[in-house]
Short mmCIF file of C-alpha atoms and ligand atoms in Angstrom, two decimals:
data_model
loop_
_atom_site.label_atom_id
_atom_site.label_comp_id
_atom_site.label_asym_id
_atom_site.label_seq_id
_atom_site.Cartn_x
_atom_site.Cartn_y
_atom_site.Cartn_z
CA UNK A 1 -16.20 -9.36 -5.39
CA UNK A 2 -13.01 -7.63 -5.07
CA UNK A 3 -9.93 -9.88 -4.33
CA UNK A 4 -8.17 -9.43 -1.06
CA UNK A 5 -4.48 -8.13 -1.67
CA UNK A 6 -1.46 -8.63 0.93
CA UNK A 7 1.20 -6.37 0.31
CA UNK A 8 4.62 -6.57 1.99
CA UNK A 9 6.58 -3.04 2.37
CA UNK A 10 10.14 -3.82 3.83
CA UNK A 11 10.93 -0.65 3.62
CA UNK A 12 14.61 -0.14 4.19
CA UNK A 13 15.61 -3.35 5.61
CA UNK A 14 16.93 -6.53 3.69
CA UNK A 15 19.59 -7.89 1.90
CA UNK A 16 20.18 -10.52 -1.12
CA UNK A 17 20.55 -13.05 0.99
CA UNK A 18 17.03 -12.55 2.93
CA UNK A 19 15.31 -12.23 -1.01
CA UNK A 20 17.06 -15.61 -1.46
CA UNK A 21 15.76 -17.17 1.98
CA UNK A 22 11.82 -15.81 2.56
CA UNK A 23 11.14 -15.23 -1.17
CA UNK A 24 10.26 -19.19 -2.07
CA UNK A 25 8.13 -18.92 0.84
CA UNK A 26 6.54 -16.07 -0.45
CA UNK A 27 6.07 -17.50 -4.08
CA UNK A 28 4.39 -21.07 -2.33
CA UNK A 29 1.97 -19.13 -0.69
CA UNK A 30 0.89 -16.34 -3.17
CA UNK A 31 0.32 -20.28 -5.27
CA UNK A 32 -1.54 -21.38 -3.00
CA UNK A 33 -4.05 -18.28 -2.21
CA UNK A 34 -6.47 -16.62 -3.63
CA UNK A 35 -5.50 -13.17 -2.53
CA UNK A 36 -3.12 -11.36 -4.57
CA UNK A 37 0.56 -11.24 -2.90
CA UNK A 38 2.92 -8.27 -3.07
CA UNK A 39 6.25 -7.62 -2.14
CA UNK A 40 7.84 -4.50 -1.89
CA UNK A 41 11.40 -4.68 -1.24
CA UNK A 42 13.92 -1.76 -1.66
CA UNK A 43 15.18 -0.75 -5.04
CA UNK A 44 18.46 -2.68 -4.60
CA UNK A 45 16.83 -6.00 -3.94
CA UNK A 46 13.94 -5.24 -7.19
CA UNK A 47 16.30 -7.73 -9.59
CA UNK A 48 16.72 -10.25 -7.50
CA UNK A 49 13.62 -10.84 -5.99
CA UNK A 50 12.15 -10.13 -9.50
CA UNK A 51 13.83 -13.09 -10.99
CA UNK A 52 13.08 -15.57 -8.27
CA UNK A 53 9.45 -14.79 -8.51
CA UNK A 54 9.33 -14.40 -12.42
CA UNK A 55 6.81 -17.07 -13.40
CA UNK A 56 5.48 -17.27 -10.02
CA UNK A 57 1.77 -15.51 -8.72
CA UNK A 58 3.98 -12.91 -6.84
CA UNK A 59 3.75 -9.93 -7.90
CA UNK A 60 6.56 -6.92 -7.07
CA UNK A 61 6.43 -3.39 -6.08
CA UNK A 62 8.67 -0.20 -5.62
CA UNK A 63 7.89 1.50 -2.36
CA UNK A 64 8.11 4.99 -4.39
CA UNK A 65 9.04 6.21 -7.35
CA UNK A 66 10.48 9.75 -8.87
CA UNK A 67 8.61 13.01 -9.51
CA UNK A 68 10.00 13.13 -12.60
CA UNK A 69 10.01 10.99 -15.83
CA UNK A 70 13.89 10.94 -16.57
CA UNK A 71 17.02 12.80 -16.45
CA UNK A 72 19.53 14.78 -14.08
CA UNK A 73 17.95 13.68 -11.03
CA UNK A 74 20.52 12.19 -8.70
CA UNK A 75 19.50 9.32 -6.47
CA UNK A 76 16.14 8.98 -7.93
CA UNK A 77 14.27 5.72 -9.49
CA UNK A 78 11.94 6.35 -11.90
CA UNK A 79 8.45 4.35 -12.89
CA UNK A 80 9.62 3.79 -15.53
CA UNK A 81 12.74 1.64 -14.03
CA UNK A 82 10.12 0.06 -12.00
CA UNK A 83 8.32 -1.16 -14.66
CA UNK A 84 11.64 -2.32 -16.65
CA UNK A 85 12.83 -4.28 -13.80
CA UNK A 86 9.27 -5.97 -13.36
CA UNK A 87 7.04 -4.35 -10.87
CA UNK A 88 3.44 -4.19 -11.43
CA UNK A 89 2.62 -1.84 -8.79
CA UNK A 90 4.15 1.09 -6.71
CA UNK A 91 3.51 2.35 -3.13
CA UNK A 92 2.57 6.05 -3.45
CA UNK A 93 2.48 8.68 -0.39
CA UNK A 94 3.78 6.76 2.14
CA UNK A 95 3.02 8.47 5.59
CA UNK A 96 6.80 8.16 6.42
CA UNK A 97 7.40 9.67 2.68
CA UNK A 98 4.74 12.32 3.74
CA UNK A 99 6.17 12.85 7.02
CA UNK A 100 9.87 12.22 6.85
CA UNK A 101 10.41 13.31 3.41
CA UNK A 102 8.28 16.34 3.38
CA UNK A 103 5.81 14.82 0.08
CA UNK A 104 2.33 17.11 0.08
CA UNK A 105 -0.65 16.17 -1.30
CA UNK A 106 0.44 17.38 -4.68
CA UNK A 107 4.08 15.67 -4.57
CA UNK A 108 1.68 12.54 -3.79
CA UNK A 109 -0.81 12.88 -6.52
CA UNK A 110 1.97 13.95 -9.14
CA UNK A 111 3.68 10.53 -8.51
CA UNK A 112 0.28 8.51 -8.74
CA UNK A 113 -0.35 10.52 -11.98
CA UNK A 114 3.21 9.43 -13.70
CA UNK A 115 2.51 5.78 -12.23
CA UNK A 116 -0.32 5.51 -13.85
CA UNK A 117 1.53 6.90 -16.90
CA UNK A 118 3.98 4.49 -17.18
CA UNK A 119 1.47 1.33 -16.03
CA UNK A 120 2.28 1.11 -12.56
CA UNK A 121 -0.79 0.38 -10.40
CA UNK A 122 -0.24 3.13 -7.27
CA UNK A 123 -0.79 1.89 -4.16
CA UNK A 124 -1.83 4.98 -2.40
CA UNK A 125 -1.82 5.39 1.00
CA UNK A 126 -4.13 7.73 3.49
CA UNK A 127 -4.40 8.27 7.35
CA UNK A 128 -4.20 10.86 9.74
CA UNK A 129 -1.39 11.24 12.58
CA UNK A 130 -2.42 10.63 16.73
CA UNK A 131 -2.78 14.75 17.12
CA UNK A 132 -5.41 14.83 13.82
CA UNK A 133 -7.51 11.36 15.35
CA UNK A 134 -7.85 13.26 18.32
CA UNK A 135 -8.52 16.73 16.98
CA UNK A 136 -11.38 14.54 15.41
CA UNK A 137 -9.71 15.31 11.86
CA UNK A 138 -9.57 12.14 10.32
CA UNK A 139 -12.27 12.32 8.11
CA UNK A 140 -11.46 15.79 7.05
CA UNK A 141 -7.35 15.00 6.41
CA UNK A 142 -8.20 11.34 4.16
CA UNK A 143 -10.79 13.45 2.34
CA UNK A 144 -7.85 16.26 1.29
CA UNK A 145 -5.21 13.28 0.49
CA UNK A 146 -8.21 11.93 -1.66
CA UNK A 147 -8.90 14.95 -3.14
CA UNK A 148 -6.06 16.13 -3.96
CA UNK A 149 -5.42 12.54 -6.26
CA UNK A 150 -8.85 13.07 -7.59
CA UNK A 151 -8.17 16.40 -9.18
CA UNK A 152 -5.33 14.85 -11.26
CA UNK A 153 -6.68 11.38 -12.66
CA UNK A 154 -10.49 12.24 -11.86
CA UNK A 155 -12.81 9.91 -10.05
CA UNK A 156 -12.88 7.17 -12.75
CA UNK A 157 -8.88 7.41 -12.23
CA UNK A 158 -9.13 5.24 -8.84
CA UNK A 159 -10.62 2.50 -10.43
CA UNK A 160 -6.49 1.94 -11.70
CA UNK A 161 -5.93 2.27 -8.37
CA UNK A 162 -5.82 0.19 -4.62
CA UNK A 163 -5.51 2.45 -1.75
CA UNK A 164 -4.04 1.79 1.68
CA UNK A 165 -5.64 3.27 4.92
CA UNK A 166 -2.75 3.79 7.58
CA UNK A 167 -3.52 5.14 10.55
CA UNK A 168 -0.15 7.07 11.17
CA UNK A 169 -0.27 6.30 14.93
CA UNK A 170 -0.45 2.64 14.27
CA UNK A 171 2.52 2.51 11.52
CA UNK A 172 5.17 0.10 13.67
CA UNK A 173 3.82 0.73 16.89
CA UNK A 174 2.00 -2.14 17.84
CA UNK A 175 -1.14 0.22 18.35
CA UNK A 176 -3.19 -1.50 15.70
CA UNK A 177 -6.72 -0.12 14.51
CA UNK A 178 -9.35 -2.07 16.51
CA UNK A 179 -11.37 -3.77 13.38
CA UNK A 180 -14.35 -1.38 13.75
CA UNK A 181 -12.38 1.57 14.40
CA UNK A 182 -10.20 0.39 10.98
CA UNK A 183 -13.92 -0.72 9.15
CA UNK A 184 -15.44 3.09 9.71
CA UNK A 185 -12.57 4.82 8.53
CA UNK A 186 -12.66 2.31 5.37
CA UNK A 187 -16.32 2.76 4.61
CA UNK A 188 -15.67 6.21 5.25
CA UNK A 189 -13.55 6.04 1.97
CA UNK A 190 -15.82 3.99 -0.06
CA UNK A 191 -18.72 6.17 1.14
CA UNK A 192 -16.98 9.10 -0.82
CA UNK A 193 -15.73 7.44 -3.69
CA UNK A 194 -19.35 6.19 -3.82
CA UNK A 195 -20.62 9.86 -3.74
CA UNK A 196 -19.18 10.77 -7.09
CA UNK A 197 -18.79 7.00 -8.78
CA UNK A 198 -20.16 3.95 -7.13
CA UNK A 199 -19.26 1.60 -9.74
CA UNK A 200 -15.16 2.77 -8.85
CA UNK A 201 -16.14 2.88 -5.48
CA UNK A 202 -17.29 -1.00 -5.68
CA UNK A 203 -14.00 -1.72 -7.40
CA UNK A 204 -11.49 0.19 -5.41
CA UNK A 205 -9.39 -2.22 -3.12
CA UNK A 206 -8.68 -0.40 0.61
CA UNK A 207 -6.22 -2.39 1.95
CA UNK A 208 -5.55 -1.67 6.13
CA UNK A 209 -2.24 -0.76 7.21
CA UNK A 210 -0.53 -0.32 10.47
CA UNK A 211 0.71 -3.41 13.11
CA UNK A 212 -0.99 -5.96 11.49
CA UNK A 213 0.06 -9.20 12.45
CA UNK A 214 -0.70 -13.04 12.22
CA UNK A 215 -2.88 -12.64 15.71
CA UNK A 216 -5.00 -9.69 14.26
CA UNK A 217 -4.91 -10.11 10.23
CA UNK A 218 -8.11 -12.62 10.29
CA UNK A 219 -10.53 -10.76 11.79
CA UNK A 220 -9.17 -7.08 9.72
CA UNK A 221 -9.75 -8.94 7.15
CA UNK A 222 -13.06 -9.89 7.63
CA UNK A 223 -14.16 -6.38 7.87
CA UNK A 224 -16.92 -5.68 4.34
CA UNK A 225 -14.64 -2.80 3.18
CA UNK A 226 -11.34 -4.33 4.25
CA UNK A 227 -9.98 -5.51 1.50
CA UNK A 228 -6.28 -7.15 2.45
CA UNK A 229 -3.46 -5.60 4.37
CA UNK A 230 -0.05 -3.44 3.82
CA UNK A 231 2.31 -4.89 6.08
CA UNK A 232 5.89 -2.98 7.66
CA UNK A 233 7.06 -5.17 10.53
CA UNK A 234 5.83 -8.33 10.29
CA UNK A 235 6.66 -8.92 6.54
CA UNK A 236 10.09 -8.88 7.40
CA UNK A 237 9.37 -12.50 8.79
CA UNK A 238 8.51 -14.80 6.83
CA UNK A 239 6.00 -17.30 9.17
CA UNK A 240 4.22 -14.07 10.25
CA UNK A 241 3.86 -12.88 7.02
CA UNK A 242 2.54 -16.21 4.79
CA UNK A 243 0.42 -16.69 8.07
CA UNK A 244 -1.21 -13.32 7.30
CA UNK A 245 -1.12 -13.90 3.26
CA UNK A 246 -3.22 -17.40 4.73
CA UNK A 247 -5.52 -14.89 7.07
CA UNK A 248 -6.40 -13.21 3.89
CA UNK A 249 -7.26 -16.37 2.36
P1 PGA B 1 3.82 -1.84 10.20
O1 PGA B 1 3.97 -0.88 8.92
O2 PGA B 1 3.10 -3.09 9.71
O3 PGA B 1 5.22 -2.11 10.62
O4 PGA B 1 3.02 -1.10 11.20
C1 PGA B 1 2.92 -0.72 8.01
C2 PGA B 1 3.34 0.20 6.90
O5 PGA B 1 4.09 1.13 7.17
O6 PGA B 1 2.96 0.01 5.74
#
């Protein structure tokens, strides 16, 4: 039985005083499920949100971290810092780090490689843009993000791993995935991990991403190969998000 993961991205939005306000909230319900509960806030916010939570079950994120280990690399956060200020995991290949940011497959897979390095778990993320869905590319584009990952850390390698599907045209556009339409893609995943290594494949949690809200969590959730949700929008409030943390059970 895998266990169902909620993970909340806030991407670049927050402040100290919304860690101090939604963060208890946050900490009660990731008590009170069975799911595991991650937040994600920006790098600013990592310290305080890390010491509210401390001997709480949430567990913290980075939403990215540095090609590089250390040194003269302006700007940049490295796992390393991640791990120092208390994260446990670290979203990898964001589609709006893909897109907006210019990362390739390989920029993607280096970063998964030095989280892994320094004992981050990556939380990698897959999906295909509107144009690709409709070119009837989907399968083809998650199979080259996959493979690209693979050829640094190996099949076995995902088994460290919990991967995100995100339909690109659904990322804060209130165009969510219909269930099945979410379900195929994710079996679609498992069905190749499964080719090379079922045991990982069993393992491997694919959490959906992309407008998922307190009125469509539940029944994502319920999907076999669904295994919890990565959530933009709606984590930035804190009723919709502990109501989806609850959806997941
Ligand atoms: P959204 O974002 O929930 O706002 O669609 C999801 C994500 O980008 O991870």
């Amino acid at each position: 039985m895998r266990r169902l993961m909620v993970a909340g991205n806030w991407k670049m939005n927050g402040s100290r005083q919304m860690a101090a306000e939604h963060v208890p909230g946050y900490m009660t319900v990731a008590g009170d499920c069975t799911s595991e509960i991650l937040v994600c806030p920006p790098f600013c916010l990592l310290a305080d949100v890390e010491a509210y939570c401390r001997d709480s079950d949430l567990v913290l994120g980075g939403q990215d971290l540095a090609r590089e280990a250390d040194g003269a690399f302006t700007g940049e956060v490295s796992g390393a810092m991640l791990v120092d200020v208390g994260c446990s995991y670290v979203i990898v290949g964001h589609s709006e780090r893909r897109t907006l940011f210019g990362e390739s497959n390989d920029v993607v897979s280096e970063k998964v490689v030095l989280a892994l390095e320094c004992g981050l778990t990556p939380l990698i993320c897959v999906g295909e843009t509107l144009e690709q869905r409709e070119r009837e590319e989907t399968g083809q584009v998650i199979s080259a993000q996959l493979d690209a990952v693979e050829s640094c850390i190996g099949i076995e390698g995902f088994g460290n791993t919990v991967l995100a599907y995100e339909p690109v045209w659904a990322i804060g556009t209130g165009m969510t995935a219909t269930p099945a339409q979410a379900q195929s893609v994710h079996e679609f995943i498992r069905g190749r991990l499964a080719q090379k290594d079922r045991a990982v494949a069993d393992r491997v949690r694919i959490l959906y991403g992309g407008s998922v809200k307190p009125g469509n969590a539940a029944e994502l959730f319920a999907q076999v190969d669904i295994d919890g949700g990565l959530i933009g929008g709606a984590s930035l409030n804190p009723d919709d998000f502990v109501s989806i943390c609850r959806a997941a059970g």
